[in-house]
XYZ file of C-alpha atoms in Angstrom:
371
model
C -4.660 108.068 -2.341
C -1.520 110.179 -2.805
C 0.289 107.219 -4.346
C -2.652 106.744 -6.730
C -2.387 110.385 -7.857
C 1.367 109.996 -8.229
C 0.753 106.909 -10.319
C -1.455 108.879 -12.679
C 1.183 111.567 -13.069
C 4.256 109.356 -13.100
C 3.332 105.655 -13.082
C 6.855 104.495 -13.887
C 8.215 106.066 -10.728
C 6.125 104.225 -8.111
C 8.818 101.637 -7.665
C 11.232 104.339 -6.538
C 9.598 106.717 -4.025
C 12.659 108.986 -3.947
C 12.088 110.013 -7.553
C 8.323 110.637 -7.488
C 7.551 114.131 -8.811
C 3.973 115.312 -9.073
C 5.043 118.049 -11.489
C 7.671 117.693 -14.184
C 8.259 118.398 -17.832
C 7.506 115.321 -19.966
C 9.614 114.112 -22.863
C 7.993 113.438 -26.244
C 6.837 109.848 -26.729
C 8.574 109.644 -30.107
C 11.065 111.568 -32.204
C 10.408 110.113 -35.643
C 7.347 109.503 -37.791
C 7.126 107.569 -41.030
C 5.417 108.632 -44.226
C 5.520 105.262 -45.879
C 9.215 104.354 -46.152
C 10.347 107.938 -45.495
C 11.273 108.774 -41.885
C 10.410 112.289 -40.705
C 12.630 113.182 -37.759
C 11.751 115.869 -35.255
C 15.423 116.830 -34.855
C 15.698 117.603 -38.555
C 12.426 119.546 -38.551
C 13.658 121.755 -35.706
C 16.919 122.456 -37.536
C 15.103 123.275 -40.782
C 12.599 125.533 -39.018
C 15.459 127.392 -37.345
C 17.186 127.878 -40.696
C 13.963 129.181 -42.242
C 13.427 131.716 -39.449
C 17.039 132.884 -39.661
C 16.819 133.332 -43.435
C 13.494 135.167 -43.235
C 14.674 137.629 -40.594
C 18.090 138.117 -42.193
C 16.568 138.774 -45.619
C 14.161 141.300 -44.114
C 16.995 143.119 -42.358
C 19.142 143.036 -45.505
C 16.424 144.640 -47.606
C 15.870 147.323 -44.961
C 19.509 148.298 -45.427
C 19.132 148.655 -49.171
C 20.614 145.268 -50.027
C 19.708 143.302 -53.119
C 16.796 140.881 -52.947
C 17.914 137.249 -53.019
C 21.451 137.830 -51.787
C 20.818 136.273 -48.355
C 19.421 133.196 -50.087
C 22.555 132.998 -52.220
C 24.661 133.123 -49.069
C 22.539 130.471 -47.356
C 22.830 128.056 -50.294
C 26.574 127.872 -49.634
C 26.825 128.672 -45.925
C 24.131 126.314 -44.579
C 25.548 123.039 -46.002
C 29.068 124.065 -44.990
C 27.771 125.022 -41.546
C 26.109 121.625 -41.067
C 29.330 119.922 -42.144
C 31.384 122.101 -39.816
C 29.026 121.471 -36.915
C 29.275 117.712 -37.382
C 33.060 117.780 -37.712
C 33.375 119.831 -34.534
C 31.208 117.331 -32.639
C 33.152 114.337 -33.921
C 36.526 115.929 -33.110
C 35.567 117.041 -29.601
C 33.568 113.870 -28.787
C 35.369 111.047 -30.648
C 34.393 108.226 -28.287
C 31.127 107.128 -30.006
C 32.940 106.959 -33.350
C 36.567 105.992 -32.675
C 36.425 104.600 -29.133
C 36.664 100.995 -28.022
C 33.006 100.355 -28.730
C 32.597 103.148 -31.252
C 31.116 102.892 -34.720
C 32.825 104.926 -37.415
C 29.768 104.931 -39.676
C 27.687 106.706 -37.030
C 29.469 109.882 -38.117
C 26.891 110.266 -40.881
C 23.951 109.722 -38.481
C 23.305 113.421 -38.010
C 19.675 112.727 -37.130
C 20.856 111.238 -33.834
C 22.088 114.667 -32.799
C 25.584 116.051 -32.541
C 26.108 119.427 -34.239
C 28.657 121.746 -32.628
C 27.689 125.407 -32.953
C 31.287 126.605 -33.147
C 32.118 124.354 -36.064
C 28.876 125.392 -37.765
C 29.623 129.109 -37.401
C 33.272 128.704 -38.417
C 32.761 126.698 -41.597
C 29.463 128.416 -42.374
C 31.300 131.719 -42.056
C 33.832 130.516 -44.619
C 30.976 129.760 -47.002
C 29.480 133.212 -46.442
C 32.891 134.798 -47.012
C 33.270 133.009 -50.347
C 29.956 134.404 -51.578
C 30.681 137.893 -50.213
C 34.128 137.924 -51.787
C 32.694 137.006 -55.151
C 30.054 139.735 -54.891
C 32.405 142.328 -53.411
C 30.324 142.751 -50.237
C 31.993 143.153 -46.814
C 31.517 140.045 -44.707
C 31.047 142.274 -41.649
C 27.835 143.672 -43.122
C 26.389 140.212 -43.666
C 27.482 139.035 -40.207
C 25.732 141.970 -38.540
C 22.551 141.304 -40.488
C 22.333 137.574 -39.717
C 23.345 137.760 -36.032
C 19.838 137.973 -34.466
C 18.523 135.327 -36.838
C 21.268 132.930 -35.778
C 20.275 133.345 -32.139
C 16.625 132.593 -32.891
C 17.608 129.641 -35.097
C 19.622 128.144 -32.246
C 16.681 128.645 -29.896
C 14.444 126.633 -32.227
C 17.028 123.988 -33.067
C 17.569 123.138 -29.397
C 14.085 121.640 -29.239
C 15.421 118.809 -31.371
C 17.406 117.703 -28.296
C 14.128 117.534 -26.394
C 12.673 115.089 -28.910
C 15.861 113.007 -28.832
C 15.993 113.095 -25.002
C 19.654 114.094 -25.075
C 22.039 116.728 -23.737
C 20.136 117.168 -20.476
C 21.736 118.325 -17.259
C 22.268 116.973 -13.789
C 19.510 115.309 -11.800
C 17.066 117.692 -10.153
C 13.900 117.615 -8.068
C 12.687 121.008 -9.304
C 9.158 121.060 -10.645
C 10.359 121.971 -14.139
C 12.719 119.007 -14.239
C 12.694 117.053 -17.498
C 11.462 113.473 -17.283
C 13.736 111.127 -19.220
C 12.685 107.638 -20.284
C 14.680 104.759 -18.824
C 16.264 103.950 -22.171
C 17.852 107.416 -22.311
C 18.954 107.790 -18.686
C 22.591 107.628 -17.565
C 23.740 104.105 -16.789
C 24.739 105.090 -13.259
C 21.344 106.717 -12.481
C 18.696 104.280 -13.754
C 16.178 105.250 -11.051
C 16.517 109.012 -11.397
C 13.730 110.278 -13.628
C 14.096 114.083 -13.795
C 17.028 116.196 -14.941
C 17.764 119.833 -15.713
C 16.254 120.661 -19.147
C 19.391 122.344 -20.468
C 17.893 122.458 -23.953
C 15.139 124.704 -22.571
C 17.614 126.892 -20.675
C 19.633 127.460 -23.829
C 16.552 128.009 -25.977
C 15.213 130.716 -23.659
C 18.676 132.232 -23.336
C 19.095 132.430 -27.111
C 15.743 134.169 -27.509
C 16.943 136.716 -24.971
C 20.206 137.136 -26.873
C 18.358 137.729 -30.151
C 16.015 140.293 -28.609
C 18.916 141.946 -26.798
C 20.928 142.275 -30.011
C 17.967 143.876 -31.796
C 17.504 146.300 -28.909
C 21.202 147.199 -28.747
C 21.239 147.790 -32.488
C 18.445 150.319 -32.097
C 20.028 151.949 -29.063
C 23.597 152.313 -30.324
C 25.460 152.370 -33.582
C 26.409 148.746 -34.186
C 28.396 148.290 -37.372
C 31.629 146.764 -38.692
C 30.849 143.394 -37.158
C 29.991 144.658 -33.688
C 26.406 143.368 -33.853
C 27.729 139.897 -34.591
C 30.343 140.175 -31.837
C 27.629 141.159 -29.364
C 25.606 138.093 -30.349
C 28.653 135.848 -29.901
C 29.463 137.359 -26.509
C 25.887 137.014 -25.292
C 25.587 133.436 -26.476
C 28.882 132.281 -24.970
C 27.997 133.662 -21.529
C 24.909 131.472 -21.458
C 26.575 128.483 -23.089
C 29.307 128.471 -20.444
C 27.047 127.998 -17.414
C 24.622 125.731 -19.259
C 27.483 123.527 -20.441
C 28.562 123.089 -16.825
C 25.163 121.563 -16.018
C 25.332 118.897 -18.703
C 26.311 115.311 -17.870
C 26.630 113.790 -21.336
C 29.957 112.287 -22.329
C 32.536 114.895 -23.275
C 36.287 115.338 -23.242
C 37.738 117.532 -20.515
C 40.802 119.699 -20.089
C 42.050 120.655 -16.628
C 38.813 119.379 -15.144
C 36.493 121.372 -17.439
C 34.667 120.309 -20.562
C 36.270 121.291 -23.868
C 33.155 123.243 -24.845
C 33.508 125.385 -21.718
C 37.066 126.293 -22.657
C 35.999 127.056 -26.216
C 33.133 129.255 -24.985
C 35.424 131.202 -22.652
C 37.985 131.689 -25.427
C 35.398 132.852 -27.952
C 33.821 135.143 -25.333
C 37.183 136.781 -24.691
C 37.782 137.312 -28.415
C 34.294 138.743 -28.943
C 34.652 141.201 -26.061
C 38.106 142.203 -27.282
C 36.709 142.838 -30.753
C 33.889 144.967 -29.330
C 36.298 147.037 -27.254
C 38.805 147.537 -30.058
C 36.209 148.419 -32.699
C 34.389 150.775 -30.339
C 37.651 152.505 -29.422
C 38.644 152.703 -33.062
C 35.278 154.140 -34.044
C 35.297 156.749 -31.268
C 38.871 157.714 -32.087
C 38.251 158.233 -35.786
C 34.682 159.537 -35.696
C 32.598 161.669 -33.329
C 29.664 159.993 -31.547
C 27.022 158.737 -33.952
C 24.211 160.674 -32.299
C 23.820 163.953 -30.553
C 20.358 164.712 -29.294
C 19.020 161.979 -31.531
C 20.558 163.392 -34.746
C 23.657 162.351 -36.695
C 26.807 164.151 -35.577
C 28.542 166.563 -37.898
C 31.102 164.848 -40.080
C 30.432 161.401 -38.607
C 31.250 158.184 -40.485
C 32.954 159.876 -43.361
C 30.147 162.313 -44.118
C 31.705 165.558 -45.246
C 30.746 168.866 -43.696
C 28.761 170.007 -46.694
C 26.374 167.105 -46.009
C 26.090 167.641 -42.265
C 22.964 169.769 -42.479
C 20.384 167.149 -41.599
C 17.390 169.389 -42.117
C 18.483 170.368 -45.600
C 19.225 166.783 -46.566
C 15.967 165.397 -45.244
C 13.870 167.788 -47.310
C 15.193 166.242 -50.507
C 15.774 162.720 -49.188
C 12.526 161.215 -50.448
C 12.839 162.258 -54.080
C 16.568 161.613 -54.104
C 16.158 158.044 -52.903
C 13.590 157.278 -55.552
C 15.861 158.652 -58.245
C 18.810 156.701 -56.917
C 16.820 153.465 -56.825
C 15.788 153.918 -60.454
C 19.320 154.773 -61.591
C 21.186 152.043 -59.727
C 18.507 149.385 -60.108
C 18.623 147.849 -56.655
C 15.405 146.315 -55.367
C 13.718 146.117 -52.007
C 15.505 149.163 -50.622
C 13.177 149.795 -47.724
C 16.032 151.387 -45.826
C 13.787 152.986 -43.186
C 16.596 154.902 -41.575
C 19.430 152.403 -42.133
C 22.576 153.386 -43.991
C 23.167 151.501 -47.247
C 25.036 148.249 -46.835
C 28.772 148.804 -46.938
C 28.509 152.614 -46.847
C 31.402 153.299 -44.502
C 33.520 155.357 -46.881
C 33.778 159.002 -47.827
C 31.094 160.428 -50.110
C 32.029 159.740 -53.678
C 33.743 156.446 -52.882
C 32.870 153.679 -55.324
C 33.329 150.861 -52.805
C 29.722 151.012 -51.684
C 27.971 152.144 -54.837
C 27.035 148.645 -55.920
C 24.667 148.269 -52.969
C 22.487 151.167 -53.936
C 24.138 153.761 -51.666
C 23.985 157.398 -52.650
C 26.925 159.487 -51.354
C 24.843 162.650 -51.709
C 22.329 161.526 -49.092
C 22.765 162.497 -45.439
C 24.063 159.773 -43.152
C 21.532 158.065 -40.929
C 22.688 155.714 -38.176
C 21.671 152.029 -38.329
C 19.748 152.249 -35.072
C 16.795 153.777 -36.879
C 13.140 152.826 -36.735
C 13.595 149.065 -36.929
C 10.462 147.100 -36.218
């Protein structure tokens, strides 16, 4: 009777009693559908959905900071294609075997739908694309990086489900009840009878959601500017990527016994933490703490002493903001407690005026009433 129940749950495992699992996570029966001659691939849909979520959240956060409507879309038009190209190049360089090895196929480089996008290459080359747009518009890249950081984490969380459809990038064999069942065609050649493996795609997806939520929380709790929000996202992601990467068993180049991606994650983690420490030290050295008893500190972030009276500034803030919006013509300025984008300079500076900032307004830290 027990074998009959096992057959209902996992009929393909009856021939190997050691791998019978009454509870496991199934893999999708297919990863591509056809609308006539047009293939619709689940991997591509997951990537596109992740991009959409990242753009939606980033645009919302940009407008809340007084940024111009449509700017995030302009950045994405350049950064997303360059990011996809960078992600593919990173994968090909770090895993050249399927393309340049003894039995490799060079033309598989263009088969992006089969999987193989390296996050570090995507962020690096996508960042170059964002920098080009920011440089042309005169907007600090740090501001854009801080705005898009949570969205990137959520986009990665969604994109990882494409690996589930492709039955790829799973971890070592496991007998845990949440183990991922892999079809025989996608199992390692040396483990044809092992059916369940660690669902590393799920681990990373859940981890990335936690990173995105954690970044949003930290941004509310502390002053996170000048690229520190983005650095926090990078640090949080690399911590998870390091231990998850160590579980994976797919083919990868190694250095000193560790996968290249582990070394890259540890290096990027070190740089992100160093950036956080240096920028926090620099900010504390040049400016008093951003908050004292929940209110902006006197003279903080370049705000002169004549503007340090919060109560006096808040009484006129509403009418002043409406006047400023009409005069400077920026749209969607639902700042809701955020400082204008790029407003790091002394009152009267022209470097941040193009974003709709008003030097006469009292400073308000970015950890305001974000929802």
